[in-house]
Each structure stands twice: as C-alpha cells, then as structure tokens.
Coordinates of C-alpha atoms and ligand atoms in Angstrom, one line a residue:
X37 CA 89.9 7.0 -213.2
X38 CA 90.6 6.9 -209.8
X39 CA 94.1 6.7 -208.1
X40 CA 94.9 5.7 -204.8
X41 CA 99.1 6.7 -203.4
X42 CA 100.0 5.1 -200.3
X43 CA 96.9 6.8 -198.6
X44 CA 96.8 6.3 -194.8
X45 CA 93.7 7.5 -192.8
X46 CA 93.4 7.9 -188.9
X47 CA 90.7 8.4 -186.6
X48 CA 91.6 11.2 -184.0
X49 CA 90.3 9.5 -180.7
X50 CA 90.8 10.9 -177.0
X51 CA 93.2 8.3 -176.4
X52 CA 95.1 7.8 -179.8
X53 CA 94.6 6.8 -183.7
X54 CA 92.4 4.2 -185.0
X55 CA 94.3 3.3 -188.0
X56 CA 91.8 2.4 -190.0
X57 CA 93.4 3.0 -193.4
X58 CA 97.8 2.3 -194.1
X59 CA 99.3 3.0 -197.4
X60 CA 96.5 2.1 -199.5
X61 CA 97.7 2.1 -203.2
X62 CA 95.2 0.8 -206.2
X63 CA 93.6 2.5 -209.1
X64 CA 90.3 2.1 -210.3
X65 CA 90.2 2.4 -214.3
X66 CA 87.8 3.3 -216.6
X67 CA 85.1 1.4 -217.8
X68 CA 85.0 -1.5 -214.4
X69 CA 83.4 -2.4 -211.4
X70 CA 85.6 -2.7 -208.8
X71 CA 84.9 -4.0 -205.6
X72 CA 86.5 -4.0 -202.1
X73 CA 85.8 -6.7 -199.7
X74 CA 86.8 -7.9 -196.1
X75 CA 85.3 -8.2 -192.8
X76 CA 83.6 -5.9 -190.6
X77 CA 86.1 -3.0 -188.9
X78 CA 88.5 -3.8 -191.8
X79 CA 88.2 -0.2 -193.1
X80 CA 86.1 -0.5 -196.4
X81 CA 83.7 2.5 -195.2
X82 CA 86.7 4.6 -194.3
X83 CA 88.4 3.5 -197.3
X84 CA 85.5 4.6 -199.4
X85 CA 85.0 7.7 -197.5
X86 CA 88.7 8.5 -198.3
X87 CA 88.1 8.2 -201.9
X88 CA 84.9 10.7 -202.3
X89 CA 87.4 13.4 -199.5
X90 CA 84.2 12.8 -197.0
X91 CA 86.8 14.0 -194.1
X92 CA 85.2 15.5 -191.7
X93 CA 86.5 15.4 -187.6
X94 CA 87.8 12.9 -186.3
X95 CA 88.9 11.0 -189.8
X96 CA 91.9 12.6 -191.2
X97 CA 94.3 11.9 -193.7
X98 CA 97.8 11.1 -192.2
X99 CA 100.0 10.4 -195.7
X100 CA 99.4 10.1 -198.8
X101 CA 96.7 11.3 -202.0
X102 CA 93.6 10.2 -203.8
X103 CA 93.1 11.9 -207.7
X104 CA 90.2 11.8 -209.2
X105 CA 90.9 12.2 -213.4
X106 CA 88.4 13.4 -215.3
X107 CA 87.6 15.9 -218.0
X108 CA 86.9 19.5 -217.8
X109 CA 83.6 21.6 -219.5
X110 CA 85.9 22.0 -222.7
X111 CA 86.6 18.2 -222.4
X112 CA 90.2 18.8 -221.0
X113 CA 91.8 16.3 -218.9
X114 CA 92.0 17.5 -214.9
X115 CA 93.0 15.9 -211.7
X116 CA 90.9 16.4 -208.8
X117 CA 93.3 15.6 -205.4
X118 CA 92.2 15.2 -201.8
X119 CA 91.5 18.6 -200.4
X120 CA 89.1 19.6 -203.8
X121 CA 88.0 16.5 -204.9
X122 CA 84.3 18.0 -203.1
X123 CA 84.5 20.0 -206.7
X124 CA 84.0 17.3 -209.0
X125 CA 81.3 15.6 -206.0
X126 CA 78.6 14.4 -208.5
X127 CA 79.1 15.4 -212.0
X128 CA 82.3 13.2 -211.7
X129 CA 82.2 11.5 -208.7
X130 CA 79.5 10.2 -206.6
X131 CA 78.7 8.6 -203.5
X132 CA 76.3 6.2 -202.4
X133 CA 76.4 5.8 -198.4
X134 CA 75.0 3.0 -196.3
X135 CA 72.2 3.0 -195.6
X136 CA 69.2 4.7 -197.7
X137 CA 66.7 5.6 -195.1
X138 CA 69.1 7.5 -192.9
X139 CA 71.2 10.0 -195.6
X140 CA 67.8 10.8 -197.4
X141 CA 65.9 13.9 -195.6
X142 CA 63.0 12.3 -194.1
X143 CA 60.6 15.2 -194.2
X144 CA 61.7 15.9 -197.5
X145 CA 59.7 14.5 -200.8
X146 CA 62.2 12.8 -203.2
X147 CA 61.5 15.2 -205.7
X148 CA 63.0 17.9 -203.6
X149 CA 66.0 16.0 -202.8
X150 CA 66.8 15.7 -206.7
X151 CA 66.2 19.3 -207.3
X152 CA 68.4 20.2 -204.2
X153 CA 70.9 18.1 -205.0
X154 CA 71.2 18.9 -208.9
X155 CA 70.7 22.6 -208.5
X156 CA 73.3 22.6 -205.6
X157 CA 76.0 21.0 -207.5
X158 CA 74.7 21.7 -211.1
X159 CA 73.9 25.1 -211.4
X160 CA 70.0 25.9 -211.8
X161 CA 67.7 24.5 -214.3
X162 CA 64.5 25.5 -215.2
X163 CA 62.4 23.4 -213.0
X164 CA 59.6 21.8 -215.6
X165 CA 63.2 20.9 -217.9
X166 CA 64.9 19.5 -215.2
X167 CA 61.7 17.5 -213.7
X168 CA 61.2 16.0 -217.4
X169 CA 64.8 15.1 -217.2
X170 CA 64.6 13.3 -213.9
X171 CA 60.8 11.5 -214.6
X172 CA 63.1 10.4 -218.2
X173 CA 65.7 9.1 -216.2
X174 CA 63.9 7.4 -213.7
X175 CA 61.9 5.5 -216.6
X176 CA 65.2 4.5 -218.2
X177 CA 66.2 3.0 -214.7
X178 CA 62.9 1.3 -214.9
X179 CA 61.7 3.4 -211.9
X180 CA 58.2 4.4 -211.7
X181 CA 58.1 8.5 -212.2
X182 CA 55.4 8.0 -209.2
X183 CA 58.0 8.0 -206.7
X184 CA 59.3 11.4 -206.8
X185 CA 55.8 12.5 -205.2
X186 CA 56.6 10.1 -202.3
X187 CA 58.3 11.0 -198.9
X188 CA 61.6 8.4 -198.1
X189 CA 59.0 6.2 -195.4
X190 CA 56.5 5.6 -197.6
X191 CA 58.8 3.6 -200.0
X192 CA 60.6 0.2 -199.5
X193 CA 64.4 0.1 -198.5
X194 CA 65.2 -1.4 -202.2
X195 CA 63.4 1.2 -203.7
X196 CA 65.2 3.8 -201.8
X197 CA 68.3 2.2 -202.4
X198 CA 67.3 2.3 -206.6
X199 CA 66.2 6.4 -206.1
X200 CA 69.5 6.8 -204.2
X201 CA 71.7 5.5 -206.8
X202 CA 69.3 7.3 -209.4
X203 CA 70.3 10.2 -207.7
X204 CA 73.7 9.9 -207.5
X205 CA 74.2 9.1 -211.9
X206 CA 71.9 10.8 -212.7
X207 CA 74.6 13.5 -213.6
X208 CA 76.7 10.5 -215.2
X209 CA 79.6 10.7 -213.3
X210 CA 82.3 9.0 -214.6
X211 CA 83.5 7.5 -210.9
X212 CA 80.3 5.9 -208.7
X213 CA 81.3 4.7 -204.7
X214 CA 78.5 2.7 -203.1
X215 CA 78.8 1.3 -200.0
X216 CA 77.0 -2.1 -198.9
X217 CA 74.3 -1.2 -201.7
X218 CA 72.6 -4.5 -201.0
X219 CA 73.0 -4.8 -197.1
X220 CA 70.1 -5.5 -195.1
X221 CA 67.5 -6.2 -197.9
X222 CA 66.3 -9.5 -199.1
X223 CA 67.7 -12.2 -201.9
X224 CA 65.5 -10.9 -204.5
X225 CA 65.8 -7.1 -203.5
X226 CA 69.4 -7.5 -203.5
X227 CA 69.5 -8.9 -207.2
X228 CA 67.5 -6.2 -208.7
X229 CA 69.9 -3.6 -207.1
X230 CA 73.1 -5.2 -208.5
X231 CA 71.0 -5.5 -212.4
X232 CA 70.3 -2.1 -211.9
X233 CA 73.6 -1.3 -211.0
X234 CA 75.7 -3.3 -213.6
X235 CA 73.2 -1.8 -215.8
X236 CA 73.9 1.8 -214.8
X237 CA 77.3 1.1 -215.3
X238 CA 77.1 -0.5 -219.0
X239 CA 75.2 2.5 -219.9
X240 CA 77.8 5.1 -218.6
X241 CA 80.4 2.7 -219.1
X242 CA 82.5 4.6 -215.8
X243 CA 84.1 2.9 -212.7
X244 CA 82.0 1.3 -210.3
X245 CA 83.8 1.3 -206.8
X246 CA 81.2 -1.4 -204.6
X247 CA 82.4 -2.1 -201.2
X248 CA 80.6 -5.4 -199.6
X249 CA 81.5 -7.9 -196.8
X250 CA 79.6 -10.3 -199.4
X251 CA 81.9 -12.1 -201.1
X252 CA 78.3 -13.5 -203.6
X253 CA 78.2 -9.7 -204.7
X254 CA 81.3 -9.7 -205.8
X255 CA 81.2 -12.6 -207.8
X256 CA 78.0 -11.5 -209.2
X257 CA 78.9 -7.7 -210.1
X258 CA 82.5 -7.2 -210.3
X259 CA 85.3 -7.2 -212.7
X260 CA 88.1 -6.7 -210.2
X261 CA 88.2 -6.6 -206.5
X262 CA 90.5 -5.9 -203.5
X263 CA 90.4 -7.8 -200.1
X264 CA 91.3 -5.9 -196.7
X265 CA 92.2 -6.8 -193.8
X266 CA 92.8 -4.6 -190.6
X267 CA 93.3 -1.7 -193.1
X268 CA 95.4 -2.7 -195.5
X269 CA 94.8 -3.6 -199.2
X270 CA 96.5 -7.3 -198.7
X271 CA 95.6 -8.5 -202.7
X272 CA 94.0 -7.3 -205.7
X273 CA 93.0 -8.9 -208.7
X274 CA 91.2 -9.9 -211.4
X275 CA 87.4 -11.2 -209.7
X276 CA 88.1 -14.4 -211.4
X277 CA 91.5 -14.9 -210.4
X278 CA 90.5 -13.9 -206.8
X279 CA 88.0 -16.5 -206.7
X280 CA 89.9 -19.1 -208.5
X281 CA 93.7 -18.7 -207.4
X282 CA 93.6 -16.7 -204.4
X283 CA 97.3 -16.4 -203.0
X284 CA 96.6 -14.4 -200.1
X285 CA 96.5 -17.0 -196.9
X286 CA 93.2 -14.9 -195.7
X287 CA 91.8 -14.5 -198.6
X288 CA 92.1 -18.4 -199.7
X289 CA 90.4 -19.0 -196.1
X290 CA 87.9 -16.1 -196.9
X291 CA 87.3 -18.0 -200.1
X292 CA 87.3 -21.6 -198.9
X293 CA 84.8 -20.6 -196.3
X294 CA 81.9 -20.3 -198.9
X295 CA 79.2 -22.2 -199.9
X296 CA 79.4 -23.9 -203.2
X297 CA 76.8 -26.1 -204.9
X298 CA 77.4 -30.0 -204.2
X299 CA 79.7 -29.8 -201.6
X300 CA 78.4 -30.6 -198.3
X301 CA 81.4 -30.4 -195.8
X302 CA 81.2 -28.6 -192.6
X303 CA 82.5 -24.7 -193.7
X304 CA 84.4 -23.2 -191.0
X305 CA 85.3 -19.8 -190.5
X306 CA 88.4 -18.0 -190.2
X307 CA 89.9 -18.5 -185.9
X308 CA 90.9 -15.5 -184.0
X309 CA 90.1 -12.1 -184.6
X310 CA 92.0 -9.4 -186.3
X311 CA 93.8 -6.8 -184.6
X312 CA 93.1 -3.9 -182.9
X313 CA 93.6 -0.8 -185.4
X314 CA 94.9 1.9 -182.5
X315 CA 98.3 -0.6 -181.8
X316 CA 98.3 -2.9 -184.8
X317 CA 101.3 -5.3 -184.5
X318 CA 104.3 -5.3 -186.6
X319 CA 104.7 -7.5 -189.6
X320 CA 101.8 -9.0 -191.3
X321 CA 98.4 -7.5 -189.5
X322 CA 97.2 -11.7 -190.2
X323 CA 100.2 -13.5 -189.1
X324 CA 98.3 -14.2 -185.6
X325 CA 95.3 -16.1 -187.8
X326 CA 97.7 -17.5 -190.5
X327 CA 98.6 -21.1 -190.4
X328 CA 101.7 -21.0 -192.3
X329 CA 102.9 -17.8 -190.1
X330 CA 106.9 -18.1 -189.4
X331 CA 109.1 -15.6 -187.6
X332 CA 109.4 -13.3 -190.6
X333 CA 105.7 -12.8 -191.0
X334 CA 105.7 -11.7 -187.1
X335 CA 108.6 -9.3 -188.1
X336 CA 108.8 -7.7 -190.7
X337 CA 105.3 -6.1 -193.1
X338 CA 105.4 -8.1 -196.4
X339 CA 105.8 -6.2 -199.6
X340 CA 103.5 -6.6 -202.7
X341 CA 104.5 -9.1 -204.8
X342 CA 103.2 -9.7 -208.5
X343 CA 101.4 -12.9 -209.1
X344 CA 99.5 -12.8 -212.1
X345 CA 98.7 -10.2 -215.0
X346 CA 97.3 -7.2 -212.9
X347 CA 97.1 -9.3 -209.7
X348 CA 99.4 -8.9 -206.5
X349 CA 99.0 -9.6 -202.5
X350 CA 101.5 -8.9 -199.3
X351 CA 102.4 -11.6 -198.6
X352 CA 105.8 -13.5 -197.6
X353 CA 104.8 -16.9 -198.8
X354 CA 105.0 -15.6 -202.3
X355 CA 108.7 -14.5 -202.9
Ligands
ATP240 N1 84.0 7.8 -186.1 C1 84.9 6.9 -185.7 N2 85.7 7.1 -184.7 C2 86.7 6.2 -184.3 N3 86.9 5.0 -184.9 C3 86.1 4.7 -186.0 C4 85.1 5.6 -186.4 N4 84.4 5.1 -187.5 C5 85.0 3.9 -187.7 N5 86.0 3.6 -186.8 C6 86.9 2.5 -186.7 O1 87.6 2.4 -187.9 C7 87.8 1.0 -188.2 C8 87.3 0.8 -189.7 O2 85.9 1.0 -189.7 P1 85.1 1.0 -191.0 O3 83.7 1.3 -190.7 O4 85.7 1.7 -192.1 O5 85.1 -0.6 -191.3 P2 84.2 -1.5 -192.3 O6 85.1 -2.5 -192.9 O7 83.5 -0.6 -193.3 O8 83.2 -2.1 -191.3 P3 81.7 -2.4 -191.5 O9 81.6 -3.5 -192.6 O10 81.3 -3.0 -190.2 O11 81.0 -1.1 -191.8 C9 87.1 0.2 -187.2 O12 88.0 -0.2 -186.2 C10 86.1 1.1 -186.6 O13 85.8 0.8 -185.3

C-alpha cells in the first residue's frame, strides 16, 4: 500500500517555488489500479516522482510524507517513508518514467540493463540463473527472449515501453508507478501496453499507480482514479463513479468534453487556462474557469467533502 499525508512539493527556481504539488492526501491500496489524471503542468509527473522519493535539485518536499507498506525478508510488515523509500526502489516499488527511449542506456544491450539493474538492487545472481529467469519472464509477458540481444534503437517505442515495464516487475513489486505508459504510440500500440499491464497486475495482484492526461486510459485500465488540477488532488473516486457522477465542476467539464458513440454535438473544451503554480490564487485554484464560481470559491480553498462510498472532491458546491 501506498500512503500519501498532506504532501506538498516545490520547485526551487531562481525567482521563487513552482508549487507543483499542495497537500496531496490519498492512498493507493492493495490489489488496484489507480490512476491520476488532469492536464498538462497539473503536477502528475511531480506527483509521481514524489511517490517513488525521485527528489533530486530543484524538486523538494516542503510538508508532508509518503509510506510505502510492505513486508520485510521474514515477511514482517515495514513502512518505507520519504527520505528511504530509495530502499524498497524495485523489489517493492517501481518506477516506470516517460519516455522509454530516453531512461534506457542507449549504448547499452537490454540484457545488460536487466542484469545491472537486478544485481544493483538485488544482490548478485549467478548470471546463466538469473538470464533463464529473465528469458522465463519475458515469455510469460509474451515478449520475445530475442530482445535482450537487441540495443534500445533497434526496437519499436511499444516494445521498449513492454521491456521497460518488464524490467521494472520483474522483481514483483508490490507498488508499480508508470507515467504516460501509452503517450506518443499508436491506437493499437497503446492497447497492447494497457493488456499487458492489467495483465501484469492480475498476476501480482499489487497497486498499479498510471498517471495519463487520457481520460480513454483510464476508463479502459483503472479501478480508481484522481483528477488534478494546478496541483491539487480536487476528487477521487471510484473510475465508474468518476465517469458517471462526476461532482467536481472541472472534472464534469473534463468529462463532458469527450467523445461518446452516437452523439454528434460540437465538444468544447474547458475556457481559460489554469493558474500559474509560482503565485496560485487563493480559494479554489478553478474558480477563474468555473461557471458556478461565487465569492466564497474566490476566498476561501474548499475542503474535501464525502460524496459517495470512497469518493470525495473540494469543492464548495457540495456542502
Ligand atoms: N525542473 C523543473 N523546474 C521548475 N518547474 C518545473 C520543473 N519540472 C516541472 N515544473 C513545473 O511543475 C509543474 C508541474 O509539472 P509536471 O511535469 O509535474 O506536470 P504534468 O501534469 O506531469 O504535465 P505533463 O502532462 O505535461 O507532463 C508545471 O508548472 C511545470 O512547469
């Protein structure tokens, strides 16, 4: 499982903060896919990046924690916080970045990148064992063995993509973070990526954290999702509820702006933009885009308010 406390992130920037993660508070539980949507700049890398401790200058943690729970070598239960969760980094949590071709070593067969990786984080195995291991692996994944001979170039982007998220279960952890796993590959691509990962996730039966500013992902893959908007987590729910009785104001509009079968009218997207993350205003961060807006909303930051079983948004239309 994976808990989130009122975690607030910052870049460190010549001239100030970038905000670009406030009192984040969820938990992802055992046994789901999660996933995090919202548009671009809204902080779903950062968020992501928060929850594997990937801090590195100029991202820093400004409040709050992130735990990682999982279970010890003698099958003890442990918490991992922020500041050592970099100890649990693959055997019980692991991170899939955006963008395959650029976070695998290009000079670097992928067979090596395994055996770095594992032997790095897993101790040393007797290389013919461990190579049996992976070629086993790969087969179960429905990966041809073939591709740990090959350099990152000479495969496609979805098959990096697959080798990458090979890589990062093939230690089964119990927490997987992948960020825009389908971006920038085709229809088809894309739908093999999310069967291989709901597959992967079946098998293991661990949390799935997917971040994607494709609402169709979500729908396809996940069991529960959050929507954010100019870093904040603004609802959570159950995926079905969140398609079918949004209550945020954004994240009806993020929903009403999608395609659906049989309906032909014009979709329009959401006016305005949101706001800048180094001097977000006060109140609700989308009171400048919401229609129903009133003084409040421009005044004073809604809290979370329960709205279903396991579902909540911030939002002052709801009390
Ligand atoms: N290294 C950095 N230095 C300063 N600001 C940054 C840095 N990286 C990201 N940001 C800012 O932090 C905010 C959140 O960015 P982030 O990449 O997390 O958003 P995102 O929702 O993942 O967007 P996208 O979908 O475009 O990747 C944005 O305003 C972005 O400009």
């Amino acid at each position: 499982m994976l808990k989130l406390n009122q975690v607030s992130a910052q870049y460190n920037i010549l001239t100030g903060y970038v905000k670009a993660v406030d009192k984040v508070d969820f938990e992802v539980r055992k046994n789901e896919i999660f996933g995090i949507a919202g548009e671009s700049g809204c902080g779903k890398s950062t968020l992501l990046k928060v929850m594997y401790d990937l801090i590195n200058y100029p991202l820093e943690i400004a409040s709050g924690s992130v735990e990682v729970h999982a279970t010890d070598r003698k099958g003890l239960p442990v918490i991992y916080r922020n500041g050592e969760i970099h100890k649990s980094w693959w055997k019980d949590i692991s991170y899939v970045p955006q963008g395959a071709m650029h976070v695998m070593n290009p000079v670097t067969r992928v067979r090596n990148q395994f055996f770095d990786t594992i032997s790095k984080f897993h101790g040393v195995k007797n290389k013919k064992t461990l190579e049996h291991e992976i070629t086993e692996y790969l087969r179960e994944l429905e990966l041809p063995p073939d591709v740990l001979k090959a350099y990152p170039h000479q495969l496609s982007g979805g098959m990096r993509q697959r080798v990458l998220i090979a890589l990062a279960t093939f230690l089964h952890p119990s927490i997987v973070l992948a960020d825009e796993p389908t971006t920038a590959l085709d229809v088809v691509v894309q739908r093999g990526i999310l069967t291989m990962l709901s597959q992967v996730q079946k098998k293991l039966k661990n949390s799935m954290v997917i971040v994607s500013h494709d609402m169709g992902v979500h729908y396809q893959i996940t069991n529960r999702m959050g929507i954010m908007y100019a870093g904040q987590m603004i609802e959570v729910g159950p995926t079905d509820r969140i398609f079918n009785e949004p209550q945020h104001p954004y994240t009806k509009m993020l929903i009403n702006a999608l395609p659906r079968i049989g309906d032909n009218s014009q979709k329009e997207g959401i006016p305005g933009t949101p706001p800048s993350l180094k001097n977000p205003p006060a109140g609700c961060r989308f009171a400048a885009r919401c229609p129903h807006a009133t003084e409040l909303c421009r005044l004073v930051e809604p809290d979370r308010v329960n709205v279903g079983e396991g579902h909540y948004a911030s939002c002052h239309l709801l009390n």
